[in-house]
């Protein structure tokens, strides 16, 4: 059965349009057919998009420096480790800093990606493979550092449209062989998410209740430690700006960005930007403390990413690294689009990553 048939059947059985979060969940995570479960090569130059760890090893080395400040005998838990490149970078640098965790857990639902990750670590750091353990559900009683790089944006979100003076959920229908947007009948009401009181007719935005529920689960599974959330997104005021009238939904197919999730179903990535204010608010409600919020560029600068250049003796290699650093920190590249939010539980260390910038007051 094709993925389109599974989704259309789901709409038919529902007897009315399904929520966009349900559509997005099937398109991305349907076993064997969803974008992240199909076994296709989706990361890097050969795939559909390039993440920061694939841009430069220095990204992971810098993250490792932040981890080293926190671990103190604890573990690391990485969500959605992709090809395993970030795990390799973090483990390599932590080993160099003599700050290895007891265990490096990787939360991974895709069997194919798990094999890829295992191969990446085995081929580069064979002596550390025994420290790595793969999980399919949250560990209980976790202490240490949680790393979630580009995880929240891939959690299925609801889409809302402002209609007749109120927000209604924007659903997905299947009519005459085509998927179509269709507002649901009932107006949207959820006290957990603050939405702007008034917007122009047809204004669209997203809310991600599943991401907020994930924050709850994370807190419950931790004894102590820090969560590093690295993703593209913004604070609430920017997220709900009147000019952002079409929301933040983006699709990526072979390095081309689009906005139609009904194209290339199961073959393209579907994402929404992170509303960091919503995430921070929920985190505080469940008991986390906010340890810092800043742009990715300033986070990496605070952790001394440029110092890696000083250690490189070869000019050609140094020039290459300089170009990679620019891609990670410059505002017109990844530097400002991506943000870092740190959440802590029973953790009092003042994090080095926010020395140069802390924008918690913007949330």
Short mmCIF file of C-alpha atoms in Angstrom, two decimals:
data_model
loop_
_atom_site.label_atom_id
_atom_site.label_comp_id
_atom_site.label_asym_id
_atom_site.label_seq_id
_atom_site.Cartn_x
_atom_site.Cartn_y
_atom_site.Cartn_z
CA UNK A 1 0.00 0.00 0.00
CA UNK A 2 1.26 3.50 -0.84
CA UNK A 3 1.64 6.14 1.87
CA UNK A 4 -0.91 8.37 0.10
CA UNK A 5 -3.44 5.52 0.32
CA UNK A 6 -2.78 5.01 4.03
CA UNK A 7 -3.32 8.72 4.75
CA UNK A 8 -6.44 9.01 2.56
CA UNK A 9 -7.85 5.88 4.24
CA UNK A 10 -7.17 7.48 7.63
CA UNK A 11 -9.20 10.54 6.55
CA UNK A 12 -12.00 8.32 5.22
CA UNK A 13 -12.17 6.31 8.46
CA UNK A 14 -12.17 9.54 10.47
CA UNK A 15 -15.31 10.65 8.62
CA UNK A 16 -13.93 14.21 8.40
CA UNK A 17 -10.59 15.95 7.77
CA UNK A 18 -7.72 14.92 10.06
CA UNK A 19 -5.53 17.40 11.95
CA UNK A 20 -2.33 18.45 10.21
CA UNK A 21 -0.32 16.93 13.08
CA UNK A 22 -1.81 13.54 12.21
CA UNK A 23 -0.98 14.03 8.51
CA UNK A 24 2.58 15.13 9.38
CA UNK A 25 3.04 12.15 11.70
CA UNK A 26 2.09 9.67 8.96
CA UNK A 27 4.12 11.48 6.28
CA UNK A 28 7.26 11.45 8.43
CA UNK A 29 6.98 8.40 10.68
CA UNK A 30 4.72 5.79 9.09
CA UNK A 31 6.69 2.50 9.38
CA UNK A 32 8.73 1.73 6.22
CA UNK A 33 7.01 4.48 4.20
CA UNK A 34 7.36 7.72 6.21
CA UNK A 35 10.19 10.11 5.40
CA UNK A 36 12.25 9.24 8.48
CA UNK A 37 11.40 5.52 8.40
CA UNK A 38 11.88 4.67 4.72
CA UNK A 39 15.63 4.02 4.79
CA UNK A 40 16.30 6.70 2.16
CA UNK A 41 19.48 8.78 2.36
CA UNK A 42 18.05 12.06 3.70
CA UNK A 43 21.00 13.75 5.42
CA UNK A 44 23.98 15.61 3.95
CA UNK A 45 24.89 16.67 0.43
CA UNK A 46 23.35 13.51 -1.08
CA UNK A 47 20.10 13.97 0.86
CA UNK A 48 17.60 16.78 1.32
CA UNK A 49 19.24 19.01 3.93
CA UNK A 50 22.50 19.52 5.82
CA UNK A 51 22.55 19.81 9.61
CA UNK A 52 25.15 21.68 11.66
CA UNK A 53 27.17 18.55 12.62
CA UNK A 54 27.48 17.69 8.92
CA UNK A 55 28.67 21.24 8.23
CA UNK A 56 31.64 20.95 10.57
CA UNK A 57 33.14 18.70 13.26
CA UNK A 58 33.69 21.89 15.23
CA UNK A 59 29.97 22.07 15.96
CA UNK A 60 30.06 18.80 17.90
CA UNK A 61 33.40 19.62 19.51
CA UNK A 62 31.90 22.85 20.86
CA UNK A 63 28.79 21.04 22.14
CA UNK A 64 31.14 18.56 23.85
CA UNK A 65 32.81 21.42 25.70
CA UNK A 66 29.43 22.45 27.09
CA UNK A 67 28.70 18.82 28.03
CA UNK A 68 32.05 18.49 29.81
CA UNK A 69 31.04 21.32 32.13
CA UNK A 70 27.92 19.42 33.23
CA UNK A 71 28.50 15.65 33.01
CA UNK A 72 30.52 14.94 36.20
CA UNK A 73 30.03 11.18 36.21
CA UNK A 74 26.68 11.28 34.42
CA UNK A 75 25.55 10.22 30.96
CA UNK A 76 24.68 11.80 27.62
CA UNK A 77 21.37 11.17 25.87
CA UNK A 78 21.08 12.25 22.23
CA UNK A 79 17.74 12.32 20.43
CA UNK A 80 17.40 11.72 16.71
CA UNK A 81 21.10 11.18 16.04
CA UNK A 82 20.76 11.06 12.23
CA UNK A 83 23.85 9.46 10.70
CA UNK A 84 25.67 9.46 14.05
CA UNK A 85 28.05 12.24 13.08
CA UNK A 86 27.24 14.43 16.13
CA UNK A 87 27.70 11.47 18.49
CA UNK A 88 31.14 10.83 16.98
CA UNK A 89 32.13 14.50 17.34
CA UNK A 90 30.93 14.78 20.95
CA UNK A 91 32.51 11.50 22.05
CA UNK A 92 35.80 12.34 20.32
CA UNK A 93 36.12 15.70 22.03
CA UNK A 94 34.93 14.45 25.44
CA UNK A 95 37.58 11.74 25.22
CA UNK A 96 40.20 14.38 24.41
CA UNK A 97 38.99 16.45 27.38
CA UNK A 98 39.04 13.34 29.61
CA UNK A 99 35.34 13.91 30.38
CA UNK A 100 33.70 10.84 28.83
CA UNK A 101 30.22 9.99 30.08
CA UNK A 102 29.53 6.61 31.64
CA UNK A 103 27.04 5.96 28.83
CA UNK A 104 26.21 7.74 25.58
CA UNK A 105 22.58 6.89 24.92
CA UNK A 106 21.03 7.40 21.51
CA UNK A 107 17.25 7.49 21.26
CA UNK A 108 16.47 6.13 17.79
CA UNK A 109 13.32 4.54 16.35
CA UNK A 110 14.68 3.87 12.86
CA UNK A 111 16.49 0.54 12.57
CA UNK A 112 18.28 1.69 9.43
CA UNK A 113 19.58 4.89 11.09
CA UNK A 114 20.63 2.91 14.16
CA UNK A 115 22.85 0.73 11.93
CA UNK A 116 24.25 3.84 10.25
CA UNK A 117 25.03 5.42 13.61
CA UNK A 118 26.68 2.23 14.87
CA UNK A 119 28.83 2.07 11.73
CA UNK A 120 29.85 5.74 12.06
CA UNK A 121 31.02 5.21 15.64
CA UNK A 122 32.68 1.85 14.95
CA UNK A 123 34.68 3.16 12.00
CA UNK A 124 35.89 6.30 13.81
CA UNK A 125 35.93 5.50 17.54
CA UNK A 126 35.91 1.70 17.88
CA UNK A 127 37.29 1.82 21.42
CA UNK A 128 34.24 3.83 22.59
CA UNK A 129 31.48 1.73 21.01
CA UNK A 130 30.83 -0.10 24.29
CA UNK A 131 29.84 3.19 25.92
CA UNK A 132 27.08 3.72 23.37
CA UNK A 133 23.65 2.26 23.96
CA UNK A 134 20.58 2.58 21.74
CA UNK A 135 17.13 3.16 23.24
CA UNK A 136 13.60 3.17 21.86
CA UNK A 137 12.06 4.81 24.91
CA UNK A 138 13.13 7.34 27.52
CA UNK A 139 15.40 5.98 30.26
CA UNK A 140 14.22 6.45 33.84
CA UNK A 141 16.40 8.10 36.43
CA UNK A 142 18.64 9.85 33.89
CA UNK A 143 21.46 12.14 35.06
CA UNK A 144 23.65 14.15 32.70
CA UNK A 145 23.17 16.02 29.44
CA UNK A 146 20.34 15.65 26.92
CA UNK A 147 21.16 16.82 23.38
CA UNK A 148 18.31 17.48 20.96
CA UNK A 149 19.66 19.02 17.75
CA UNK A 150 16.89 19.67 15.20
CA UNK A 151 14.44 17.42 17.03
CA UNK A 152 11.60 19.75 18.02
CA UNK A 153 11.06 21.00 14.45
CA UNK A 154 10.35 17.42 13.32
CA UNK A 155 7.68 16.77 15.98
CA UNK A 156 4.24 16.92 14.30
CA UNK A 157 2.51 20.26 14.89
CA UNK A 158 -1.05 21.51 14.56
CA UNK A 159 -1.80 24.25 12.04
CA UNK A 160 -4.33 26.94 12.88
CA UNK A 161 -6.09 29.50 10.72
CA UNK A 162 -7.77 32.72 11.92
CA UNK A 163 -11.35 32.68 10.67
CA UNK A 164 -14.38 34.79 11.71
CA UNK A 165 -12.56 36.31 14.67
CA UNK A 166 -11.14 33.09 16.13
CA UNK A 167 -8.58 30.39 15.50
CA UNK A 168 -9.77 27.09 14.06
CA UNK A 169 -7.65 24.02 13.40
CA UNK A 170 -6.53 23.69 9.80
CA UNK A 171 -7.14 20.07 8.83
CA UNK A 172 -6.31 17.93 5.81
CA UNK A 173 -9.03 16.46 3.59
CA UNK A 174 -8.88 14.13 0.58
CA UNK A 175 -11.21 15.22 -2.23
CA UNK A 176 -11.30 13.95 -5.84
CA UNK A 177 -7.97 12.20 -5.43
CA UNK A 178 -6.15 15.20 -3.93
CA UNK A 179 -5.13 16.24 -0.44
CA UNK A 180 -6.51 19.67 0.45
CA UNK A 181 -6.48 22.09 3.38
CA UNK A 182 -9.84 22.21 5.14
CA UNK A 183 -10.65 24.19 8.32
CA UNK A 184 -12.25 22.00 10.99
CA UNK A 185 -15.65 22.97 12.33
CA UNK A 186 -14.86 23.61 15.99
CA UNK A 187 -12.79 26.61 17.04
CA UNK A 188 -9.41 25.91 18.59
CA UNK A 189 -9.10 26.32 22.33
CA UNK A 190 -6.08 25.36 24.39
CA UNK A 191 -5.01 27.10 27.56
CA UNK A 192 -1.45 25.74 27.26
CA UNK A 193 -0.61 27.80 24.19
CA UNK A 194 -0.89 31.57 24.08
CA UNK A 195 -2.11 32.75 20.70
CA UNK A 196 -2.47 36.34 19.51
CA UNK A 197 -5.92 37.70 20.31
CA UNK A 198 -6.61 39.12 16.91
CA UNK A 199 -5.17 38.62 13.44
CA UNK A 200 -6.21 39.27 9.84
CA UNK A 201 -8.68 36.83 8.30
CA UNK A 202 -6.80 33.81 6.92
CA UNK A 203 -3.71 34.31 9.12
CA UNK A 204 -2.01 30.92 9.68
CA UNK A 205 0.25 29.75 12.50
CA UNK A 206 1.29 26.52 14.23
CA UNK A 207 1.22 25.13 17.77
CA UNK A 208 3.15 22.07 18.83
CA UNK A 209 1.41 20.31 21.71
CA UNK A 210 3.38 17.10 21.15
CA UNK A 211 6.65 18.98 21.65
CA UNK A 212 5.32 20.38 24.92
CA UNK A 213 4.27 16.88 26.03
CA UNK A 214 7.79 15.70 25.18
CA UNK A 215 9.19 18.32 27.59
CA UNK A 216 6.93 16.85 30.33
CA UNK A 217 8.24 13.34 29.66
CA UNK A 218 11.83 14.53 29.66
CA UNK A 219 11.48 16.16 33.07
CA UNK A 220 9.87 13.03 34.53
CA UNK A 221 12.70 10.83 33.25
CA UNK A 222 15.50 12.97 34.73
CA UNK A 223 17.00 13.01 38.20
CA UNK A 224 19.27 15.93 37.40
CA UNK A 225 21.09 17.47 34.47
CA UNK A 226 20.69 19.85 31.56
CA UNK A 227 18.78 19.67 28.28
CA UNK A 228 20.28 21.44 25.25
CA UNK A 229 17.64 22.22 22.63
CA UNK A 230 19.19 23.41 19.36
CA UNK A 231 16.78 24.27 16.57
CA UNK A 232 15.53 26.89 14.18
CA UNK A 233 12.85 29.00 15.77
CA UNK A 234 12.13 32.22 17.61
CA UNK A 235 10.40 33.81 20.58
CA UNK A 236 6.61 34.17 20.71
CA UNK A 237 6.43 37.79 19.54
CA UNK A 238 8.42 36.99 16.43
CA UNK A 239 6.61 33.69 15.89
CA UNK A 240 3.18 35.33 15.93
CA UNK A 241 4.20 38.50 14.10
CA UNK A 242 1.30 39.79 11.96
CA UNK A 243 3.55 39.68 8.86
CA UNK A 244 4.21 35.95 9.38
CA UNK A 245 0.75 35.34 7.93
CA UNK A 246 1.49 31.94 6.35
CA UNK A 247 3.00 30.33 9.44
CA UNK A 248 6.38 28.60 9.56
CA UNK A 249 5.69 25.33 7.70
CA UNK A 250 8.56 24.32 5.39
CA UNK A 251 9.28 21.27 3.25
CA UNK A 252 12.71 20.17 2.00
CA UNK A 253 13.30 17.99 -1.02
CA UNK A 254 16.75 17.59 -2.57
CA UNK A 255 18.00 20.82 -0.95
CA UNK A 256 15.07 22.84 -2.30
CA UNK A 257 12.65 24.49 0.14
CA UNK A 258 8.92 24.45 -0.51
CA UNK A 259 5.70 24.98 1.40
CA UNK A 260 3.41 22.25 0.04
CA UNK A 261 3.33 19.18 2.32
CA UNK A 262 1.12 17.36 -0.21
CA UNK A 263 3.98 17.09 -2.73
CA UNK A 264 6.38 14.13 -2.61
CA UNK A 265 4.66 12.60 0.43
CA UNK A 266 7.12 10.39 2.31
CA UNK A 267 9.98 11.67 0.16
CA UNK A 268 10.32 15.21 1.53
CA UNK A 269 10.97 16.58 4.99
CA UNK A 270 8.17 18.56 6.66
CA UNK A 271 9.05 20.92 9.51
CA UNK A 272 7.74 23.85 11.52
CA UNK A 273 9.85 26.39 13.41
CA UNK A 274 10.05 26.15 17.18
CA UNK A 275 8.16 28.60 19.37
CA UNK A 276 10.80 28.81 22.10
CA UNK A 277 8.54 30.89 24.36
CA UNK A 278 5.96 28.08 24.47
CA UNK A 279 8.69 25.52 25.17
CA UNK A 280 10.27 27.65 27.92
CA UNK A 281 6.89 28.31 29.52
CA UNK A 282 5.99 24.63 29.62
CA UNK A 283 9.47 23.72 30.88
CA UNK A 284 9.09 26.06 33.85
CA UNK A 285 5.57 24.78 34.54
CA UNK A 286 6.83 21.20 34.92
CA UNK A 287 9.79 22.22 37.08
CA UNK A 288 12.77 22.92 34.81
CA UNK A 289 14.88 26.03 35.35
CA UNK A 290 15.87 28.06 32.29
CA UNK A 291 19.67 28.16 32.15
CA UNK A 292 20.09 30.16 28.97
CA UNK A 293 18.74 31.13 25.56
CA UNK A 294 20.78 32.61 22.72
CA UNK A 295 21.55 32.32 19.02
CA UNK A 296 23.57 29.33 17.82
CA UNK A 297 26.29 31.71 16.63
CA UNK A 298 26.79 33.30 20.05
CA UNK A 299 26.56 29.92 21.81
CA UNK A 300 29.41 28.53 19.70
CA UNK A 301 31.48 31.71 20.09
CA UNK A 302 31.00 31.55 23.88
CA UNK A 303 32.32 27.98 23.81
CA UNK A 304 35.43 29.09 21.91
CA UNK A 305 34.76 27.59 18.48
CA UNK A 306 37.31 29.97 16.94
CA UNK A 307 40.05 28.61 19.22
CA UNK A 308 40.06 25.40 17.18
CA UNK A 309 41.60 27.44 14.35
CA UNK A 310 44.60 28.25 16.50
CA UNK A 311 45.32 24.55 16.95
CA UNK A 312 45.46 23.93 13.19
CA UNK A 313 48.93 24.34 11.68
CA UNK A 314 48.15 23.75 8.00
CA UNK A 315 46.94 26.86 6.16
CA UNK A 316 44.64 24.98 3.79
CA UNK A 317 42.93 23.14 6.64
CA UNK A 318 42.67 26.36 8.65
CA UNK A 319 40.97 28.12 5.72
CA UNK A 320 38.50 25.26 5.37
CA UNK A 321 37.69 25.38 9.08
CA UNK A 322 37.25 29.16 8.91
CA UNK A 323 34.66 28.74 6.14
CA UNK A 324 32.84 26.09 8.18
CA UNK A 325 32.77 28.34 11.25
CA UNK A 326 31.29 31.16 9.18
CA UNK A 327 28.49 28.84 8.06
CA UNK A 328 27.73 27.96 11.69
CA UNK A 329 27.92 31.42 13.28
CA UNK A 330 27.20 34.15 10.71
CA UNK A 331 23.71 35.71 10.91
CA UNK A 332 23.00 35.20 7.19
CA UNK A 333 23.88 31.48 7.49
CA UNK A 334 22.92 29.31 10.50
CA UNK A 335 24.08 31.71 13.20
CA UNK A 336 20.84 33.54 14.01
CA UNK A 337 18.15 31.31 12.53
CA UNK A 338 19.10 28.57 14.97
CA UNK A 339 18.74 29.12 18.70
CA UNK A 340 19.89 27.23 21.79
CA UNK A 341 17.68 26.86 24.87
CA UNK A 342 19.08 25.16 27.97
CA UNK A 343 16.77 23.63 30.59
CA UNK A 344 18.15 22.38 33.89
CA UNK A 345 16.91 20.16 36.70
CA UNK A 346 18.80 20.29 40.00
CA UNK A 347 21.79 21.68 38.15
CA UNK A 348 23.47 24.85 39.40
CA UNK A 349 26.44 25.21 37.02
CA UNK A 350 26.52 28.54 35.16
CA UNK A 351 26.77 27.39 31.55
CA UNK A 352 29.69 28.64 29.46
CA UNK A 353 27.61 28.64 26.27
CA UNK A 354 25.70 31.74 27.38
CA UNK A 355 28.62 33.89 28.50
CA UNK A 356 28.48 36.21 25.48
CA UNK A 357 24.69 36.36 25.11
CA UNK A 358 21.63 35.41 27.11
CA UNK A 359 18.24 36.35 25.67
CA UNK A 360 15.99 34.76 28.31
CA UNK A 361 14.27 38.14 28.80
CA UNK A 362 13.00 37.91 25.18
CA UNK A 363 11.06 34.74 25.92
#
